[in-house]
Amino acid sequence: MYKAKVTVTLRPSILDPKGKAAHHALQNLGLNEVQQVRIGKFIELDVDAKDEAAAKAVVESACAQLLANEVMEDFEIVIES
Amino acid sequence: MATFGVIVFPGSNCDHDAYHAIKHVMNAEVKFLWHKETDLSGIDFLIVPGGFSYGDYLRSGAIARFSPIMQEVVKFAEKGGPVLGICNGFQILLEAGLLPGAMLHNEKLRFVCKNVFIRCESTDSLFTRDLEKGQVLDIPVSHGEGNYFIEEDGLKNLQDNDQVLFRYTNADGKLVKEANFNGSVDHIAGICNTQRNVLGMMPHPERAMEKVLGSQDGKIIFESILNSLSVA
C-alpha cells in the first residue's frame, strides 16, 4: 500500500482571491514578512499498487481526470510507501 | 411537439424553475431526468440546471460530470442535440469538456445574487436567433464561482468563431468595468461550442419569465429555442 499526497494549486498566472484575502488578514496581524499567499488543496490517497511507479501512474490519472482541472490548476504528487 | 428534459443531480435547485418556465410559461412538454438515467430517447432539448450538484465538492461541476447521464449528454451533444447549461449547468458542461475554459471564484469572493444586464453578442444560434445583436437583457445571476477563465489562445478562438453569445454590460449595453461583477475574462456571461448546439451561461433566464418576478427578459431565449425546434 502506498500513500499519495497530492497538492493542487491555482496556476501561477491566475489570480488567487482567497490567497489575497488571507494575505491581507496576515498583514492586519502585523506579519508583514509574508510577501504572498497562495491557497490550494491537499489530497491524500491510499493506493494499492505493485510498485511506486504503478502507484504514481494511478494518481496521475486521478489528478488529470478529476482531482485537478488543468485549465486553471497544477498538481504535484508525492508517493510514500 | 418538442420535449425538453431537465436533468436532476443531487443538489440541483433550479431544476423546478426550469421545469416551471417550460411547462407553465412556454406551455411546452418537459420531463425531469434523474442523473442515474441513461435513456434520452424522446428528448429534443436538454437543460442542465443550476444548483450545487454534489455540494460543489472539489470544484463546481467536477463530480456531476461523472454521473451516468452525463455520458449520454455528451453523446447527445456530439450528435448535434441542443443542450443549455445554466449556472451550475454551465460549470458541469465545462468540466465535461463540452465547452472550453473553467470557472474561478468570483474576483471579490462574494456570492452574488442580483439582476444584471447581459448583451446578446451573436444571433447565430438556436438560443439567440429571435434576439437582436446588441439587445440587452435584464437577467438574474446567483453564483460564487462564475469568474470565467480561458487562456489567451482559447479566448481568441471563441472570439474568432463568434462563440461568445452573451457579455455582462450596463443597462445601455456598454462594457463598463463595474458591469463585470465576477471578473470574467472579456465580460463573458455565456458561450456556445463551435457546432453552436451547446450553450453555457451563468445568468438564469428561467428565473426571468414572469412579470411578477421582476423581469420577463429570459422568455425570448426560450422562444428562440422553441421556434428553432418547431422548424427542425
Short mmCIF file of C-alpha atoms in Angstrom, two decimals:
data_model
loop_
_atom_site.label_atom_id
_atom_site.label_comp_id
_atom_site.label_asym_id
_atom_site.label_seq_id
_atom_site.Cartn_x
_atom_site.Cartn_y
_atom_site.Cartn_z
CA MET A 1 0.00 0.00 0.00
CA TYR A 2 1.30 3.43 -0.91
CA LYS A 3 0.23 6.81 0.41
CA ALA A 4 -0.03 9.52 -2.20
CA LYS A 5 0.00 13.17 -1.21
CA VAL A 6 -1.39 15.47 -3.85
CA THR A 7 -1.16 19.25 -3.80
CA VAL A 8 -3.41 21.14 -6.18
CA THR A 9 -2.72 24.83 -6.69
CA LEU A 10 -4.02 27.52 -8.98
CA ARG A 11 -1.59 28.11 -11.82
CA PRO A 12 0.80 31.00 -11.09
CA SER A 13 -0.71 33.18 -13.84
CA ILE A 14 -4.14 33.02 -12.20
CA LEU A 15 -5.22 35.48 -9.54
CA ASP A 16 -5.99 33.74 -6.24
CA PRO A 17 -8.55 35.91 -4.45
CA LYS A 18 -8.67 33.60 -1.39
CA GLY A 19 -4.90 33.81 -1.02
CA LYS A 20 -5.07 37.56 -1.40
CA ALA A 21 -7.73 37.86 1.30
CA ALA A 22 -5.68 35.66 3.66
CA HIS A 23 -2.57 37.72 2.90
CA HIS A 24 -4.46 40.87 3.76
CA ALA A 25 -5.57 39.37 7.08
CA LEU A 26 -1.97 38.35 7.88
CA GLN A 27 -0.86 41.94 7.25
CA ASN A 28 -3.55 43.08 9.69
CA LEU A 29 -1.96 40.74 12.24
CA GLY A 30 1.33 42.54 11.70
CA LEU A 31 3.01 39.63 9.92
CA ASN A 32 4.40 41.92 7.26
CA GLU A 33 7.20 39.49 6.41
CA VAL A 34 4.68 37.43 4.46
CA GLN A 35 5.01 38.54 0.87
CA GLN A 36 2.46 36.37 -0.85
CA VAL A 37 -0.17 33.73 -0.04
CA ARG A 38 -1.48 31.13 -2.45
CA ILE A 39 -4.20 28.74 -1.28
CA GLY A 40 -4.60 25.29 -2.76
CA LYS A 41 -5.90 21.85 -1.86
CA PHE A 42 -4.20 18.92 -0.21
CA ILE A 43 -5.50 15.43 -1.01
CA GLU A 44 -4.32 12.10 0.46
CA LEU A 45 -4.95 8.81 -1.32
CA ASP A 46 -4.21 5.25 -0.20
CA VAL A 47 -3.22 3.33 -3.30
CA ASP A 48 -2.86 -0.42 -3.67
CA ALA A 49 -0.31 -0.92 -6.46
CA LYS A 50 2.53 -3.31 -7.22
CA ASP A 51 5.27 -0.66 -7.04
CA GLU A 52 5.83 3.05 -6.63
CA ALA A 53 5.77 3.77 -10.37
CA ALA A 54 2.44 2.00 -10.76
CA ALA A 55 1.02 3.92 -7.79
CA LYS A 56 2.20 7.18 -9.30
CA ALA A 57 0.60 6.35 -12.63
CA VAL A 58 -2.75 5.73 -10.93
CA VAL A 59 -2.59 9.01 -9.02
CA GLU A 60 -1.55 10.94 -12.13
CA SER A 61 -4.58 9.60 -13.90
CA ALA A 62 -6.79 10.55 -10.93
CA CYS A 63 -5.38 14.08 -10.94
CA ALA A 64 -5.71 14.59 -14.68
CA GLN A 65 -9.27 13.28 -14.82
CA LEU A 66 -10.80 14.54 -11.61
CA LEU A 67 -8.71 15.95 -8.77
CA ALA A 68 -7.32 18.92 -10.72
CA ASN A 69 -8.71 20.97 -13.59
CA GLU A 70 -5.64 21.63 -15.70
CA VAL A 71 -7.27 24.63 -17.36
CA MET A 72 -6.59 26.54 -14.15
CA GLU A 73 -4.72 24.25 -11.74
CA ASP A 74 -1.36 22.50 -11.39
CA PHE A 75 -0.78 19.41 -9.29
CA GLU A 76 2.17 17.82 -7.51
CA ILE A 77 2.33 14.21 -6.37
CA VAL A 78 4.48 12.70 -3.62
CA ILE A 79 4.32 8.92 -3.15
CA GLU A 80 5.24 7.39 0.21
CA SER A 81 5.34 3.68 0.98
CA MET B 1 -44.23 18.98 -30.17
CA ALA B 2 -40.72 19.19 -28.82
CA THR B 3 -39.99 17.62 -25.43
CA PHE B 4 -37.48 19.17 -23.03
CA GLY B 5 -35.53 17.16 -20.48
CA VAL B 6 -34.32 18.78 -17.27
CA ILE B 7 -31.54 16.82 -15.58
CA VAL B 8 -31.72 16.47 -11.81
CA PHE B 9 -28.49 15.90 -9.88
CA PRO B 10 -28.30 15.54 -6.11
CA GLY B 11 -28.03 19.21 -5.18
CA SER B 12 -29.71 20.73 -8.25
CA ASN B 13 -32.00 23.53 -7.11
CA CYS B 14 -33.06 25.33 -10.28
CA ASP B 15 -34.48 22.20 -11.88
CA HIS B 16 -38.00 23.17 -10.80
CA ASP B 17 -37.54 26.74 -12.03
CA ALA B 18 -36.59 25.41 -15.47
CA TYR B 19 -39.47 22.92 -15.43
CA HIS B 20 -41.94 25.65 -14.46
CA ALA B 21 -40.63 28.03 -17.13
CA ILE B 22 -41.02 25.46 -19.88
CA LYS B 23 -44.25 23.82 -18.76
CA HIS B 24 -46.27 26.72 -17.36
CA VAL B 25 -44.86 29.77 -19.10
CA MET B 26 -43.93 28.34 -22.51
CA ASN B 27 -46.63 25.61 -22.44
CA ALA B 28 -44.20 23.04 -23.80
CA GLU B 29 -43.59 19.41 -22.88
CA VAL B 30 -40.93 18.77 -20.27
CA LYS B 31 -39.78 15.98 -18.00
CA PHE B 32 -37.25 15.54 -15.25
CA LEU B 33 -34.35 13.16 -15.86
CA TRP B 34 -32.69 11.76 -12.73
CA HIS B 35 -28.90 11.78 -13.10
CA LYS B 36 -28.77 7.96 -12.98
CA GLU B 37 -30.88 7.61 -16.12
CA THR B 38 -29.18 6.79 -19.38
CA ASP B 39 -32.14 6.79 -21.74
CA LEU B 40 -32.62 10.09 -23.53
CA SER B 41 -34.99 8.78 -26.19
CA GLY B 42 -37.83 11.16 -26.97
CA ILE B 43 -35.91 14.17 -25.66
CA ASP B 44 -35.35 17.01 -28.14
CA PHE B 45 -33.66 19.53 -25.88
CA LEU B 46 -31.63 19.09 -22.69
CA ILE B 47 -31.30 21.51 -19.82
CA VAL B 48 -28.51 21.10 -17.28
CA PRO B 49 -29.91 23.27 -14.49
CA GLY B 50 -28.39 25.41 -11.78
CA GLY B 51 -27.75 24.45 -8.20
CA PHE B 52 -24.98 22.89 -6.18
CA SER B 53 -24.63 19.41 -7.59
CA TYR B 54 -22.75 17.19 -5.12
CA GLY B 55 -22.38 20.18 -2.82
CA ASP B 56 -19.81 21.71 -5.21
CA TYR B 57 -17.27 19.32 -3.60
CA LEU B 58 -13.78 19.50 -5.12
CA ARG B 59 -14.85 22.06 -7.78
CA SER B 60 -18.29 23.08 -9.01
CA GLY B 61 -19.48 20.57 -11.59
CA ALA B 62 -16.47 18.29 -11.17
CA ILE B 63 -18.33 15.33 -9.67
CA ALA B 64 -21.61 15.74 -11.57
CA ARG B 65 -19.67 15.32 -14.76
CA PHE B 66 -19.21 11.62 -13.88
CA SER B 67 -22.93 10.95 -13.29
CA PRO B 68 -24.23 8.17 -15.57
CA ILE B 69 -26.44 10.57 -17.53
CA MET B 70 -23.50 12.81 -18.47
CA GLN B 71 -22.03 10.19 -20.81
CA GLU B 72 -25.33 10.29 -22.68
CA VAL B 73 -25.43 14.09 -22.61
CA VAL B 74 -22.01 14.16 -24.28
CA LYS B 75 -23.19 11.71 -26.96
CA PHE B 76 -26.42 13.68 -27.43
CA ALA B 77 -24.46 16.93 -27.87
CA GLU B 78 -21.92 15.35 -30.21
CA LYS B 79 -24.75 14.20 -32.45
CA GLY B 80 -25.94 17.81 -32.64
CA GLY B 81 -28.60 17.62 -29.91
CA PRO B 82 -29.21 21.03 -28.32
CA VAL B 83 -28.07 21.49 -24.70
CA LEU B 84 -28.42 24.52 -22.43
CA GLY B 85 -26.39 24.63 -19.22
CA ILE B 86 -27.39 27.32 -16.77
CA CYS B 87 -25.13 28.40 -13.88
CA ASN B 88 -24.03 25.12 -12.23
CA GLY B 89 -25.10 23.52 -15.54
CA PHE B 90 -22.55 25.71 -17.34
CA GLN B 91 -19.90 24.64 -14.81
CA ILE B 92 -20.76 20.98 -15.44
CA LEU B 93 -20.53 21.42 -19.24
CA LEU B 94 -17.07 23.00 -18.78
CA GLU B 95 -15.93 20.12 -16.59
CA ALA B 96 -17.34 17.61 -19.10
CA GLY B 97 -15.32 19.25 -21.87
CA LEU B 98 -18.37 20.18 -23.95
CA LEU B 99 -17.35 23.82 -23.65
CA PRO B 100 -13.83 25.28 -23.28
CA GLY B 101 -12.48 27.09 -20.21
CA ALA B 102 -13.06 26.89 -16.46
CA MET B 103 -14.73 28.78 -13.63
CA LEU B 104 -12.80 30.55 -10.89
CA HIS B 105 -14.21 32.04 -7.71
CA ASN B 106 -15.74 35.46 -8.25
CA GLU B 107 -12.98 38.05 -8.20
CA LYS B 108 -14.25 39.66 -4.99
CA LEU B 109 -15.02 36.24 -3.43
CA ARG B 110 -18.64 37.12 -2.72
CA PHE B 111 -21.58 35.04 -3.78
CA VAL B 112 -23.53 37.43 -5.98
CA CYS B 113 -27.31 37.16 -6.24
CA LYS B 114 -28.91 40.04 -8.16
CA ASN B 115 -30.27 41.09 -11.53
CA VAL B 116 -27.61 42.04 -14.06
CA PHE B 117 -27.57 43.13 -17.67
CA ILE B 118 -26.26 40.93 -20.43
CA ARG B 119 -25.87 41.83 -24.10
CA CYS B 120 -26.58 39.48 -26.96
CA GLU B 121 -23.35 39.22 -28.96
CA SER B 122 -24.45 36.87 -31.72
CA THR B 123 -27.82 35.84 -33.12
CA ASP B 124 -26.23 32.92 -34.96
CA SER B 125 -27.51 30.17 -32.65
CA LEU B 126 -30.77 28.41 -31.91
CA PHE B 127 -30.74 30.03 -28.47
CA THR B 128 -30.46 33.63 -29.70
CA ARG B 129 -31.99 33.64 -33.17
CA ASP B 130 -35.02 35.70 -32.09
CA LEU B 131 -32.90 38.32 -30.34
CA GLU B 132 -31.19 41.27 -31.92
CA LYS B 133 -27.44 41.66 -31.83
CA GLY B 134 -26.68 44.18 -29.09
CA GLN B 135 -30.01 43.58 -27.35
CA VAL B 136 -29.68 44.00 -23.58
CA LEU B 137 -31.48 41.58 -21.25
CA ASP B 138 -32.19 42.01 -17.54
CA ILE B 139 -31.48 38.56 -16.05
CA PRO B 140 -30.66 37.39 -12.51
CA VAL B 141 -27.37 35.78 -11.53
CA SER B 142 -26.76 33.71 -8.42
CA HIS B 143 -23.28 32.25 -8.09
CA GLY B 144 -20.00 32.26 -6.22
CA GLU B 145 -17.91 30.67 -8.94
CA GLY B 146 -18.77 32.40 -12.19
CA ASN B 147 -15.49 34.08 -12.99
CA TYR B 148 -14.98 32.61 -16.45
CA PHE B 149 -11.37 31.86 -17.32
CA ILE B 150 -9.72 30.75 -20.54
CA GLU B 151 -6.16 31.11 -21.82
CA GLU B 152 -5.44 33.79 -24.43
CA ASP B 153 -5.38 31.35 -27.37
CA GLY B 154 -8.68 29.86 -26.29
CA LEU B 155 -10.22 33.31 -25.94
CA LYS B 156 -9.08 34.20 -29.43
CA ASN B 157 -10.75 31.04 -30.77
CA LEU B 158 -14.01 31.97 -29.01
CA GLN B 159 -13.88 35.45 -30.50
CA ASP B 160 -12.87 34.34 -34.00
CA ASN B 161 -15.61 31.70 -34.11
CA ASP B 162 -18.30 34.04 -32.77
CA GLN B 163 -18.85 31.70 -29.78
CA VAL B 164 -19.45 34.41 -27.18
CA LEU B 165 -23.25 34.75 -27.12
CA PHE B 166 -23.60 36.96 -24.02
CA ARG B 167 -21.43 39.53 -22.23
CA TYR B 168 -22.02 41.45 -18.99
CA THR B 169 -22.75 45.12 -19.72
CA ASN B 170 -24.54 48.04 -18.09
CA ALA B 171 -28.19 48.84 -18.88
CA ASP B 172 -27.09 50.72 -22.01
CA GLY B 173 -25.16 47.74 -23.35
CA LYS B 174 -21.74 49.27 -22.60
CA LEU B 175 -18.84 47.07 -21.49
CA VAL B 176 -18.07 49.11 -18.36
CA LYS B 177 -15.80 47.55 -15.74
CA GLU B 178 -18.44 47.66 -12.95
CA ALA B 179 -20.77 45.52 -15.06
CA ASN B 180 -18.28 42.64 -15.00
CA PHE B 181 -19.09 41.92 -11.34
CA ASN B 182 -17.45 38.48 -11.19
CA GLY B 183 -14.24 39.28 -13.08
CA SER B 184 -14.86 37.06 -16.11
CA VAL B 185 -12.39 37.19 -18.98
CA ASP B 186 -13.70 39.57 -21.66
CA HIS B 187 -17.00 40.09 -19.70
CA ILE B 188 -18.10 36.61 -20.80
CA ALA B 189 -21.54 35.54 -19.49
CA GLY B 190 -22.32 32.79 -21.99
CA ILE B 191 -20.56 30.82 -24.72
CA CYS B 192 -21.50 28.16 -27.23
CA ASN B 193 -19.44 25.36 -28.76
CA THR B 194 -18.13 25.53 -32.33
CA GLN B 195 -21.08 23.43 -33.57
CA ARG B 196 -23.35 26.04 -31.88
CA ASN B 197 -25.70 23.46 -30.32
CA VAL B 198 -24.40 23.72 -26.73
CA LEU B 199 -24.78 26.94 -24.72
CA GLY B 200 -23.47 27.54 -21.23
CA MET B 201 -24.47 30.70 -19.38
CA MET B 202 -24.14 31.87 -15.77
CA PRO B 203 -27.28 34.11 -15.72
CA HIS B 204 -30.65 32.44 -15.14
CA PRO B 205 -33.12 33.12 -17.98
CA GLU B 206 -35.54 30.59 -16.42
CA ARG B 207 -35.88 32.91 -13.42
CA ALA B 208 -36.88 35.88 -15.59
CA MET B 209 -40.02 34.58 -17.25
CA GLU B 210 -42.87 36.35 -15.49
CA LYS B 211 -43.64 39.94 -14.63
CA VAL B 212 -44.28 39.06 -11.01
CA LEU B 213 -40.62 38.02 -10.71
CA GLY B 214 -39.35 41.38 -11.94
CA SER B 215 -38.18 40.61 -15.46
CA GLN B 216 -39.51 38.67 -18.41
CA ASP B 217 -36.35 39.07 -20.47
CA GLY B 218 -35.48 35.38 -20.22
CA LYS B 219 -38.52 34.44 -22.26
CA ILE B 220 -37.03 35.45 -25.58
CA ILE B 221 -34.30 32.83 -25.16
CA PHE B 222 -36.90 30.09 -24.63
CA GLU B 223 -38.95 31.48 -27.55
CA SER B 224 -35.88 31.26 -29.78
CA ILE B 225 -35.31 27.68 -28.69
CA LEU B 226 -38.93 26.64 -29.25
CA ASN B 227 -39.05 28.35 -32.64
CA SER B 228 -35.86 26.58 -33.72
CA LEU B 229 -37.18 23.23 -32.54
CA SER B 230 -40.50 23.63 -34.34
CA VAL B 231 -38.79 24.14 -37.71
CA ALA B 232 -36.19 21.43 -37.16
#
